[in-house]
Amino acid sequence: MRIGIDLGGTKTEVIALGDGGGELFRQRVATPRGDYAGTVETIAGLVEQAERHTGRKGSVGVGIPGTLSPFTGLVKNANSVWLNGKALDKDLAARLQREVRLANDANCLAVSEATDGAAAGEHLVFAVIVGTGCGSGIAIDGRVHAGGNGIAGEWGHNPLPWLDREEESFRDDVPCYCGKPGCIETFISGTGFETDYARLSGQKRKGAEIIALAQQGDGMAEQAMANYERRMAKALAHVINIIDPDVVVLGGGMSNVERLYQTVPGLIAPWTFGGECRTPLRKALHGDSSGVRGAAWLWPA
């Protein structure tokens, strides 16, 4: 049995998978925000619940909103800031009396979709979470590629390429929490989409409302959608020029916008070197479950 944990900022979820990937148990509880010791206990408690329910002992993988430094062995870059500077894998291993594997949550998405999802069987998978923030992960032959510095796939904190004048203005006016200007996250996260609409219309609306307005023919909403699609295409073209993945998978709230899969692929090619691109863009097959499933799949057969 494989046990996966998805440690989020507000919710922590556990899943137990059988040998064939079938779901045996799932539970979700509130994350004890700001409480590191409480977080360790919450994860351990969920693992123990899964094992009591199934009557089996399992391997444990955990997806986190950050990464482990290969130099210090401590969590870094987590927006759940109480995790930073902690040896979470070692503390969990001591509590559970077994080895625990950790990976960035976007890398878990990539592993899940490469294992038995929208990119099953593909060699090189680039997976993107576009929700409140914007992260990405890389899987090679179904395994996490974290890189020598532990930050492979940190696409959202690179600058949006080939800025036009409006994007230069957006970059100057909309800061990123990482402290650097013009990050992709500020443009194509769900938050960035809402910010762009507010800048265009002078009104604050939720992403779902803006999308509904665009479907009804509202000009400002349609402009925000067109901006979003163009910016995503440019940002993905940058990745394709560097690693040329076999498939790009989208997860997170904005991945549910169906028109992206019709519009964005055709917008990518002009920004790629040579102007040719047929890289498929697919919606995560496992949806919101992909991160927790990927955490379980950190342990291969």
mmCIF file of C-alpha atoms in Angstrom:
data_model
loop_
_atom_site.group_PDB
_atom_site.id
_atom_site.type_symbol
_atom_site.label_atom_id
_atom_site.label_comp_id
_atom_site.label_asym_id
_atom_site.label_seq_id
_atom_site.Cartn_x
_atom_site.Cartn_y
_atom_site.Cartn_z
ATOM 1 C CA MET A 1 0.000 0.000 0.000
ATOM 2 C CA ARG A 2 1.159 3.530 -0.792
ATOM 3 C CA ILE A 3 0.047 6.426 1.404
ATOM 4 C CA GLY A 4 0.118 9.968 0.060
ATOM 5 C CA ILE A 5 -0.279 13.227 1.959
ATOM 6 C CA ASP A 6 -1.089 16.577 0.342
ATOM 7 C CA LEU A 7 -0.083 19.264 2.844
ATOM 8 C CA GLY A 8 -1.906 22.447 1.890
ATOM 9 C CA GLY A 9 -2.116 25.837 3.513
ATOM 10 C CA THR A 10 -5.663 25.247 4.768
ATOM 11 C CA LYS A 11 -6.359 21.514 4.268
ATOM 12 C CA THR A 12 -4.272 18.361 4.632
ATOM 13 C CA GLU A 13 -5.408 15.253 2.765
ATOM 14 C CA VAL A 14 -4.403 11.593 2.923
ATOM 15 C CA ILE A 15 -4.976 8.868 0.352
ATOM 16 C CA ALA A 16 -4.105 5.178 0.440
ATOM 17 C CA LEU A 17 -3.591 3.403 -2.875
ATOM 18 C CA GLY A 18 -3.478 -0.310 -3.550
ATOM 19 C CA ASP A 19 -0.965 -1.958 -5.859
ATOM 20 C CA GLY A 20 -2.945 -1.096 -8.991
ATOM 21 C CA GLY A 21 -3.533 2.524 -7.964
ATOM 22 C CA GLY A 22 -7.058 1.939 -6.679
ATOM 23 C CA GLU A 23 -8.194 4.161 -3.804
ATOM 24 C CA LEU A 24 -8.505 2.343 -0.475
ATOM 25 C CA PHE A 25 -8.977 5.290 1.897
ATOM 26 C CA ARG A 26 -9.189 9.084 1.800
ATOM 27 C CA GLN A 27 -9.586 11.719 4.504
ATOM 28 C CA ARG A 28 -9.161 15.486 4.689
ATOM 29 C CA VAL A 29 -8.704 17.694 7.770
ATOM 30 C CA ALA A 30 -7.840 21.304 8.510
ATOM 31 C CA THR A 31 -4.142 22.185 8.494
ATOM 32 C CA PRO A 32 -2.968 23.623 11.840
ATOM 33 C CA ARG A 33 -1.679 26.862 10.372
ATOM 34 C CA GLY A 34 1.388 28.321 12.037
ATOM 35 C CA ASP A 35 1.899 25.217 14.188
ATOM 36 C CA TYR A 36 4.808 23.047 13.043
ATOM 37 C CA ALA A 37 4.532 20.419 15.776
ATOM 38 C CA GLY A 38 0.795 20.265 15.151
ATOM 39 C CA THR A 39 1.429 19.776 11.429
ATOM 40 C CA VAL A 40 3.698 16.796 12.095
ATOM 41 C CA GLU A 41 1.062 15.278 14.382
ATOM 42 C CA THR A 42 -1.729 15.911 11.868
ATOM 43 C CA ILE A 43 0.170 14.095 9.120
ATOM 44 C CA ALA A 44 1.074 11.210 11.435
ATOM 45 C CA GLY A 45 -2.528 10.950 12.589
ATOM 46 C CA LEU A 46 -3.810 10.723 9.009
ATOM 47 C CA VAL A 47 -1.288 7.990 8.180
ATOM 48 C CA GLU A 48 -2.389 6.056 11.259
ATOM 49 C CA GLN A 49 -6.072 6.480 10.309
ATOM 50 C CA ALA A 50 -5.368 5.090 6.831
ATOM 51 C CA GLU A 51 -3.565 2.102 8.266
ATOM 52 C CA ARG A 52 -6.270 1.366 10.834
ATOM 53 C CA HIS A 53 -8.967 1.580 8.158
ATOM 54 C CA THR A 54 -7.201 -0.705 5.696
ATOM 55 C CA GLY A 55 -5.469 -3.016 8.112
ATOM 56 C CA ARG A 56 -2.240 -2.538 6.158
ATOM 57 C CA LYS A 57 1.015 -0.654 6.608
ATOM 58 C CA GLY A 58 2.147 1.587 3.755
ATOM 59 C CA SER A 59 4.977 3.675 2.403
ATOM 60 C CA VAL A 60 4.514 7.429 2.976
ATOM 61 C CA GLY A 61 5.030 10.269 0.511
ATOM 62 C CA VAL A 62 4.214 13.911 1.242
ATOM 63 C CA GLY A 63 3.620 16.791 -1.149
ATOM 64 C CA ILE A 64 4.463 20.198 0.336
ATOM 65 C CA PRO A 65 4.092 23.805 -0.861
ATOM 66 C CA GLY A 66 7.878 24.226 -0.944
ATOM 67 C CA THR A 67 10.923 22.006 -1.328
ATOM 68 C CA LEU A 68 13.746 20.414 0.635
ATOM 69 C CA SER A 69 17.128 22.073 0.244
ATOM 70 C CA PRO A 70 19.650 19.490 -0.959
ATOM 71 C CA PHE A 71 22.310 21.432 0.942
ATOM 72 C CA THR A 72 20.743 21.827 4.392
ATOM 73 C CA GLY A 73 18.033 19.151 4.322
ATOM 74 C CA LEU A 74 15.551 21.783 5.518
ATOM 75 C CA VAL A 75 12.335 23.019 3.903
ATOM 76 C CA LYS A 76 12.666 26.211 1.869
ATOM 77 C CA ASN A 77 10.443 28.356 -0.370
ATOM 78 C CA ALA A 78 7.228 27.256 1.373
ATOM 79 C CA ASN A 79 4.380 29.759 1.391
ATOM 80 C CA SER A 80 3.224 27.865 4.507
ATOM 81 C CA VAL A 81 6.042 29.701 6.210
ATOM 82 C CA TRP A 82 6.021 27.688 9.459
ATOM 83 C CA LEU A 83 7.557 24.804 7.496
ATOM 84 C CA ASN A 84 10.618 26.763 6.361
ATOM 85 C CA GLY A 85 13.861 25.842 8.069
ATOM 86 C CA LYS A 86 12.441 22.553 9.393
ATOM 87 C CA ALA A 87 13.654 18.986 8.740
ATOM 88 C CA LEU A 88 10.129 17.818 7.976
ATOM 89 C CA ASP A 89 11.071 14.502 6.368
ATOM 90 C CA LYS A 90 13.288 13.517 9.302
ATOM 91 C CA ASP A 91 10.756 14.641 11.903
ATOM 92 C CA LEU A 92 8.000 12.650 10.202
ATOM 93 C CA ALA A 93 10.290 9.642 9.818
ATOM 94 C CA ALA A 94 11.040 9.722 13.549
ATOM 95 C CA ARG A 95 7.347 10.042 14.409
ATOM 96 C CA LEU A 96 6.212 7.269 12.023
ATOM 97 C CA GLN A 97 9.275 5.010 12.440
ATOM 98 C CA ARG A 98 9.884 4.675 8.702
ATOM 99 C CA GLU A 99 11.437 6.614 5.823
ATOM 100 C CA VAL A 100 9.240 9.405 4.444
ATOM 101 C CA ARG A 101 9.683 10.962 0.992
ATOM 102 C CA LEU A 102 8.871 14.634 0.375
ATOM 103 C CA ALA A 103 8.403 16.549 -2.880
ATOM 104 C CA ASN A 104 7.024 19.858 -4.046
ATOM 105 C CA ASP A 105 3.258 19.692 -4.619
ATOM 106 C CA ALA A 106 3.573 20.615 -8.314
ATOM 107 C CA ASN A 107 6.116 17.828 -8.766
ATOM 108 C CA CYS A 108 3.560 15.487 -7.201
ATOM 109 C CA LEU A 109 1.030 16.643 -9.811
ATOM 110 C CA ALA A 110 3.553 15.824 -12.540
ATOM 111 C CA VAL A 111 4.270 12.363 -11.105
ATOM 112 C CA SER A 112 0.564 11.569 -10.697
ATOM 113 C CA GLU A 113 -0.351 12.541 -14.234
ATOM 114 C CA ALA A 114 2.714 10.797 -15.690
ATOM 115 C CA THR A 115 1.917 7.598 -13.790
ATOM 116 C CA ASP A 116 -1.763 7.029 -14.556
ATOM 117 C CA GLY A 117 -3.203 10.358 -15.640
ATOM 118 C CA ALA A 118 -3.337 12.668 -18.645
ATOM 119 C CA ALA A 119 0.358 12.080 -19.460
ATOM 120 C CA ALA A 120 0.554 8.359 -18.672
ATOM 121 C CA GLY A 121 3.547 6.752 -20.349
ATOM 122 C CA GLU A 122 5.127 10.010 -21.524
ATOM 123 C CA HIS A 123 8.876 10.452 -21.008
ATOM 124 C CA LEU A 124 9.098 14.163 -20.057
ATOM 125 C CA VAL A 125 6.083 15.836 -18.440
ATOM 126 C CA PHE A 126 5.750 19.492 -17.467
ATOM 127 C CA ALA A 127 2.821 20.030 -15.087
ATOM 128 C CA VAL A 128 1.457 23.415 -14.074
ATOM 129 C CA ILE A 129 -0.735 24.409 -11.134
ATOM 130 C CA VAL A 130 -2.598 27.615 -11.949
ATOM 131 C CA GLY A 131 -4.715 28.575 -8.964
ATOM 132 C CA THR A 132 -4.258 31.211 -6.289
ATOM 133 C CA GLY A 133 -0.560 31.031 -7.182
ATOM 134 C CA CYS A 134 1.311 29.433 -10.034
ATOM 135 C CA GLY A 135 3.730 26.532 -9.703
ATOM 136 C CA SER A 136 5.027 23.757 -11.893
ATOM 137 C CA GLY A 137 6.801 20.445 -11.721
ATOM 138 C CA ILE A 138 8.759 18.085 -13.947
ATOM 139 C CA ALA A 139 8.525 14.304 -14.135
ATOM 140 C CA ILE A 140 10.949 12.159 -16.132
ATOM 141 C CA ASP A 141 9.800 8.577 -16.712
ATOM 142 C CA GLY A 142 7.285 9.031 -13.904
ATOM 143 C CA ARG A 143 9.838 10.211 -11.326
ATOM 144 C CA VAL A 144 10.319 13.668 -9.829
ATOM 145 C CA HIS A 145 13.053 15.800 -11.366
ATOM 146 C CA ALA A 146 13.968 18.208 -8.564
ATOM 147 C CA GLY A 147 17.374 19.366 -9.863
ATOM 148 C CA GLY A 148 20.677 19.947 -8.144
ATOM 149 C CA ASN A 149 19.351 22.936 -6.197
ATOM 150 C CA GLY A 150 15.966 21.408 -5.500
ATOM 151 C CA ILE A 151 14.126 24.081 -7.517
ATOM 152 C CA ALA A 152 13.531 22.514 -10.935
ATOM 153 C CA GLY A 153 10.124 23.586 -12.202
ATOM 154 C CA GLU A 154 9.998 26.932 -10.368
ATOM 155 C CA TRP A 155 8.584 28.424 -13.544
ATOM 156 C CA GLY A 156 6.208 30.824 -11.806
ATOM 157 C CA HIS A 157 9.104 32.847 -10.410
ATOM 158 C CA ASN A 158 10.739 33.597 -13.735
ATOM 159 C CA PRO A 159 9.803 36.766 -15.620
ATOM 160 C CA LEU A 160 7.074 36.674 -18.248
ATOM 161 C CA PRO A 161 8.952 36.863 -21.573
ATOM 162 C CA TRP A 162 8.490 39.296 -24.463
ATOM 163 C CA LEU A 163 6.526 41.947 -22.563
ATOM 164 C CA ASP A 164 4.320 44.408 -24.440
ATOM 165 C CA ARG A 165 3.668 47.903 -23.058
ATOM 166 C CA GLU A 166 0.617 46.894 -21.022
ATOM 167 C CA GLU A 167 2.547 43.993 -19.515
ATOM 168 C CA GLU A 168 5.409 46.326 -18.629
ATOM 169 C CA SER A 169 2.888 48.520 -16.798
ATOM 170 C CA PHE A 170 1.421 45.459 -15.043
ATOM 171 C CA ARG A 171 4.923 44.338 -14.001
ATOM 172 C CA ASP A 172 5.655 47.769 -12.519
ATOM 173 C CA ASP A 173 2.345 47.974 -10.636
ATOM 174 C CA VAL A 174 1.806 44.400 -9.409
ATOM 175 C CA PRO A 175 4.563 43.104 -7.095
ATOM 176 C CA CYS A 176 5.344 39.443 -6.501
ATOM 177 C CA TYR A 177 5.782 38.219 -2.927
ATOM 178 C CA CYS A 178 9.162 36.741 -3.896
ATOM 179 C CA GLY A 179 10.536 40.275 -4.243
ATOM 180 C CA LYS A 180 11.359 40.159 -7.953
ATOM 181 C CA PRO A 181 9.353 42.028 -10.609
ATOM 182 C CA GLY A 182 7.348 40.599 -13.497
ATOM 183 C CA CYS A 183 7.007 37.001 -12.313
ATOM 184 C CA ILE A 184 4.860 34.680 -14.410
ATOM 185 C CA GLU A 185 2.824 33.965 -11.270
ATOM 186 C CA THR A 186 1.620 37.553 -11.072
ATOM 187 C CA PHE A 187 0.260 37.323 -14.630
ATOM 188 C CA ILE A 188 -1.243 33.849 -15.066
ATOM 189 C CA SER A 189 -2.271 32.676 -11.620
ATOM 190 C CA GLY A 190 -5.992 32.885 -10.963
ATOM 191 C CA THR A 191 -5.172 35.892 -8.802
ATOM 192 C CA GLY A 192 -3.321 37.509 -11.714
ATOM 193 C CA PHE A 193 -6.298 36.932 -14.004
ATOM 194 C CA GLU A 194 -8.585 38.696 -11.528
ATOM 195 C CA THR A 195 -6.069 41.525 -11.128
ATOM 196 C CA ASP A 196 -5.877 42.052 -14.887
ATOM 197 C CA TYR A 197 -9.666 42.253 -15.174
ATOM 198 C CA ALA A 198 -9.787 44.795 -12.323
ATOM 199 C CA ARG A 199 -7.148 46.907 -14.087
ATOM 200 C CA LEU A 200 -9.120 46.793 -17.343
ATOM 201 C CA SER A 201 -12.614 47.359 -15.946
ATOM 202 C CA GLY A 202 -12.131 49.091 -12.607
ATOM 203 C CA GLN A 203 -14.227 46.313 -10.982
ATOM 204 C CA LYS A 204 -13.172 43.447 -8.732
ATOM 205 C CA ARG A 205 -14.688 40.096 -9.650
ATOM 206 C CA LYS A 206 -13.911 36.443 -8.982
ATOM 207 C CA GLY A 207 -12.393 34.394 -11.781
ATOM 208 C CA ALA A 208 -15.560 32.336 -12.319
ATOM 209 C CA GLU A 209 -17.605 35.523 -12.717
ATOM 210 C CA ILE A 210 -15.164 36.928 -15.277
ATOM 211 C CA ILE A 211 -15.234 33.698 -17.282
ATOM 212 C CA ALA A 212 -19.048 33.687 -17.229
ATOM 213 C CA LEU A 213 -19.097 37.294 -18.459
ATOM 214 C CA ALA A 214 -16.724 36.409 -21.288
ATOM 215 C CA GLN A 215 -19.059 33.599 -22.325
ATOM 216 C CA GLN A 216 -21.879 36.156 -22.429
ATOM 217 C CA GLY A 217 -19.872 38.410 -24.763
ATOM 218 C CA ASP A 218 -18.714 41.035 -22.248
ATOM 219 C CA GLY A 219 -15.892 42.980 -23.914
ATOM 220 C CA MET A 220 -13.746 43.624 -20.843
ATOM 221 C CA ALA A 221 -14.003 40.019 -19.677
ATOM 222 C CA GLU A 222 -13.131 38.779 -23.149
ATOM 223 C CA GLN A 223 -10.098 41.077 -23.222
ATOM 224 C CA ALA A 224 -8.939 39.684 -19.861
ATOM 225 C CA MET A 225 -9.339 36.142 -21.216
ATOM 226 C CA ALA A 226 -7.422 36.968 -24.386
ATOM 227 C CA ASN A 227 -4.638 38.568 -22.340
ATOM 228 C CA TYR A 228 -4.475 35.499 -20.115
ATOM 229 C CA GLU A 229 -4.288 33.090 -23.039
ATOM 230 C CA ARG A 230 -1.558 35.076 -24.795
ATOM 231 C CA ARG A 231 0.505 35.338 -21.620
ATOM 232 C CA MET A 232 0.176 31.637 -20.852
ATOM 233 C CA ALA A 233 1.241 30.836 -24.422
ATOM 234 C CA LYS A 234 4.346 33.000 -24.132
ATOM 235 C CA ALA A 235 5.240 31.566 -20.742
ATOM 236 C CA LEU A 236 4.853 27.974 -21.991
ATOM 237 C CA ALA A 237 6.813 28.712 -25.151
ATOM 238 C CA HIS A 238 9.729 29.692 -22.923
ATOM 239 C CA VAL A 239 9.612 26.240 -21.280
ATOM 240 C CA ILE A 240 9.237 24.446 -24.615
ATOM 241 C CA ASN A 241 12.297 26.276 -25.945
ATOM 242 C CA ILE A 242 14.337 24.958 -23.008
ATOM 243 C CA ILE A 243 13.172 21.416 -22.152
ATOM 244 C CA ASP A 244 10.677 20.645 -24.978
ATOM 245 C CA PRO A 245 8.393 18.394 -22.889
ATOM 246 C CA ASP A 246 6.316 15.633 -24.461
ATOM 247 C CA VAL A 247 3.160 17.034 -22.877
ATOM 248 C CA VAL A 248 2.061 19.958 -20.691
ATOM 249 C CA VAL A 249 -0.603 19.203 -18.058
ATOM 250 C CA LEU A 250 -2.658 21.889 -16.329
ATOM 251 C CA GLY A 251 -4.026 21.598 -12.794
ATOM 252 C CA GLY A 252 -5.486 24.086 -10.332
ATOM 253 C CA GLY A 253 -8.597 26.226 -10.617
ATOM 254 C CA MET A 254 -7.813 27.829 -13.972
ATOM 255 C CA SER A 255 -7.288 24.371 -15.515
ATOM 256 C CA ASN A 256 -11.075 24.003 -15.477
ATOM 257 C CA VAL A 257 -11.463 26.748 -18.112
ATOM 258 C CA GLU A 258 -12.149 24.512 -21.100
ATOM 259 C CA ARG A 259 -11.473 27.130 -23.783
ATOM 260 C CA LEU A 260 -7.779 27.213 -22.804
ATOM 261 C CA TYR A 261 -7.277 23.807 -24.442
ATOM 262 C CA GLN A 262 -8.663 25.138 -27.713
ATOM 263 C CA THR A 263 -6.988 28.560 -27.759
ATOM 264 C CA VAL A 264 -3.581 28.301 -26.059
ATOM 265 C CA PRO A 265 -1.935 25.542 -28.179
ATOM 266 C CA GLY A 266 -2.330 27.596 -31.344
ATOM 267 C CA LEU A 267 -0.878 30.682 -29.663
ATOM 268 C CA ILE A 268 2.336 28.969 -28.507
ATOM 269 C CA ALA A 269 4.015 28.252 -31.855
ATOM 270 C CA PRO A 270 4.816 31.863 -32.877
ATOM 271 C CA TRP A 271 6.822 32.280 -29.671
ATOM 272 C CA THR A 272 8.868 29.082 -30.048
ATOM 273 C CA PHE A 273 12.197 29.030 -31.836
ATOM 274 C CA GLY A 274 11.468 28.104 -35.455
ATOM 275 C CA GLY A 275 7.734 28.739 -35.091
ATOM 276 C CA GLU A 276 6.742 25.059 -34.912
ATOM 277 C CA CYS A 277 5.055 23.527 -31.883
ATOM 278 C CA ARG A 278 2.620 20.654 -31.486
ATOM 279 C CA THR A 279 3.122 20.014 -27.773
ATOM 280 C CA PRO A 280 -0.222 18.801 -26.394
ATOM 281 C CA LEU A 281 -1.851 20.765 -23.581
ATOM 282 C CA ARG A 282 -4.025 18.525 -21.397
ATOM 283 C CA LYS A 283 -6.191 18.906 -18.335
ATOM 284 C CA ALA A 284 -5.103 16.899 -15.289
ATOM 285 C CA LEU A 285 -7.091 13.666 -15.365
ATOM 286 C CA HIS A 286 -7.200 13.329 -11.574
ATOM 287 C CA GLY A 287 -8.122 16.978 -10.951
ATOM 288 C CA ASP A 288 -7.827 18.053 -7.316
ATOM 289 C CA SER A 289 -6.785 14.509 -6.377
ATOM 290 C CA SER A 290 -3.650 14.559 -8.486
ATOM 291 C CA GLY A 291 -1.357 16.091 -5.869
ATOM 292 C CA VAL A 292 -2.204 13.600 -3.140
ATOM 293 C CA ARG A 293 -2.020 10.669 -5.584
ATOM 294 C CA GLY A 294 1.372 11.889 -6.794
ATOM 295 C CA ALA A 295 2.632 12.007 -3.218
ATOM 296 C CA ALA A 296 1.715 8.324 -2.862
ATOM 297 C CA TRP A 297 3.474 7.542 -6.145
ATOM 298 C CA LEU A 298 6.745 9.022 -4.829
ATOM 299 C CA TRP A 299 7.368 5.400 -3.897
ATOM 300 C CA PRO A 300 7.721 3.382 -7.122
ATOM 301 C CA ALA A 301 6.776 -0.248 -7.478
#
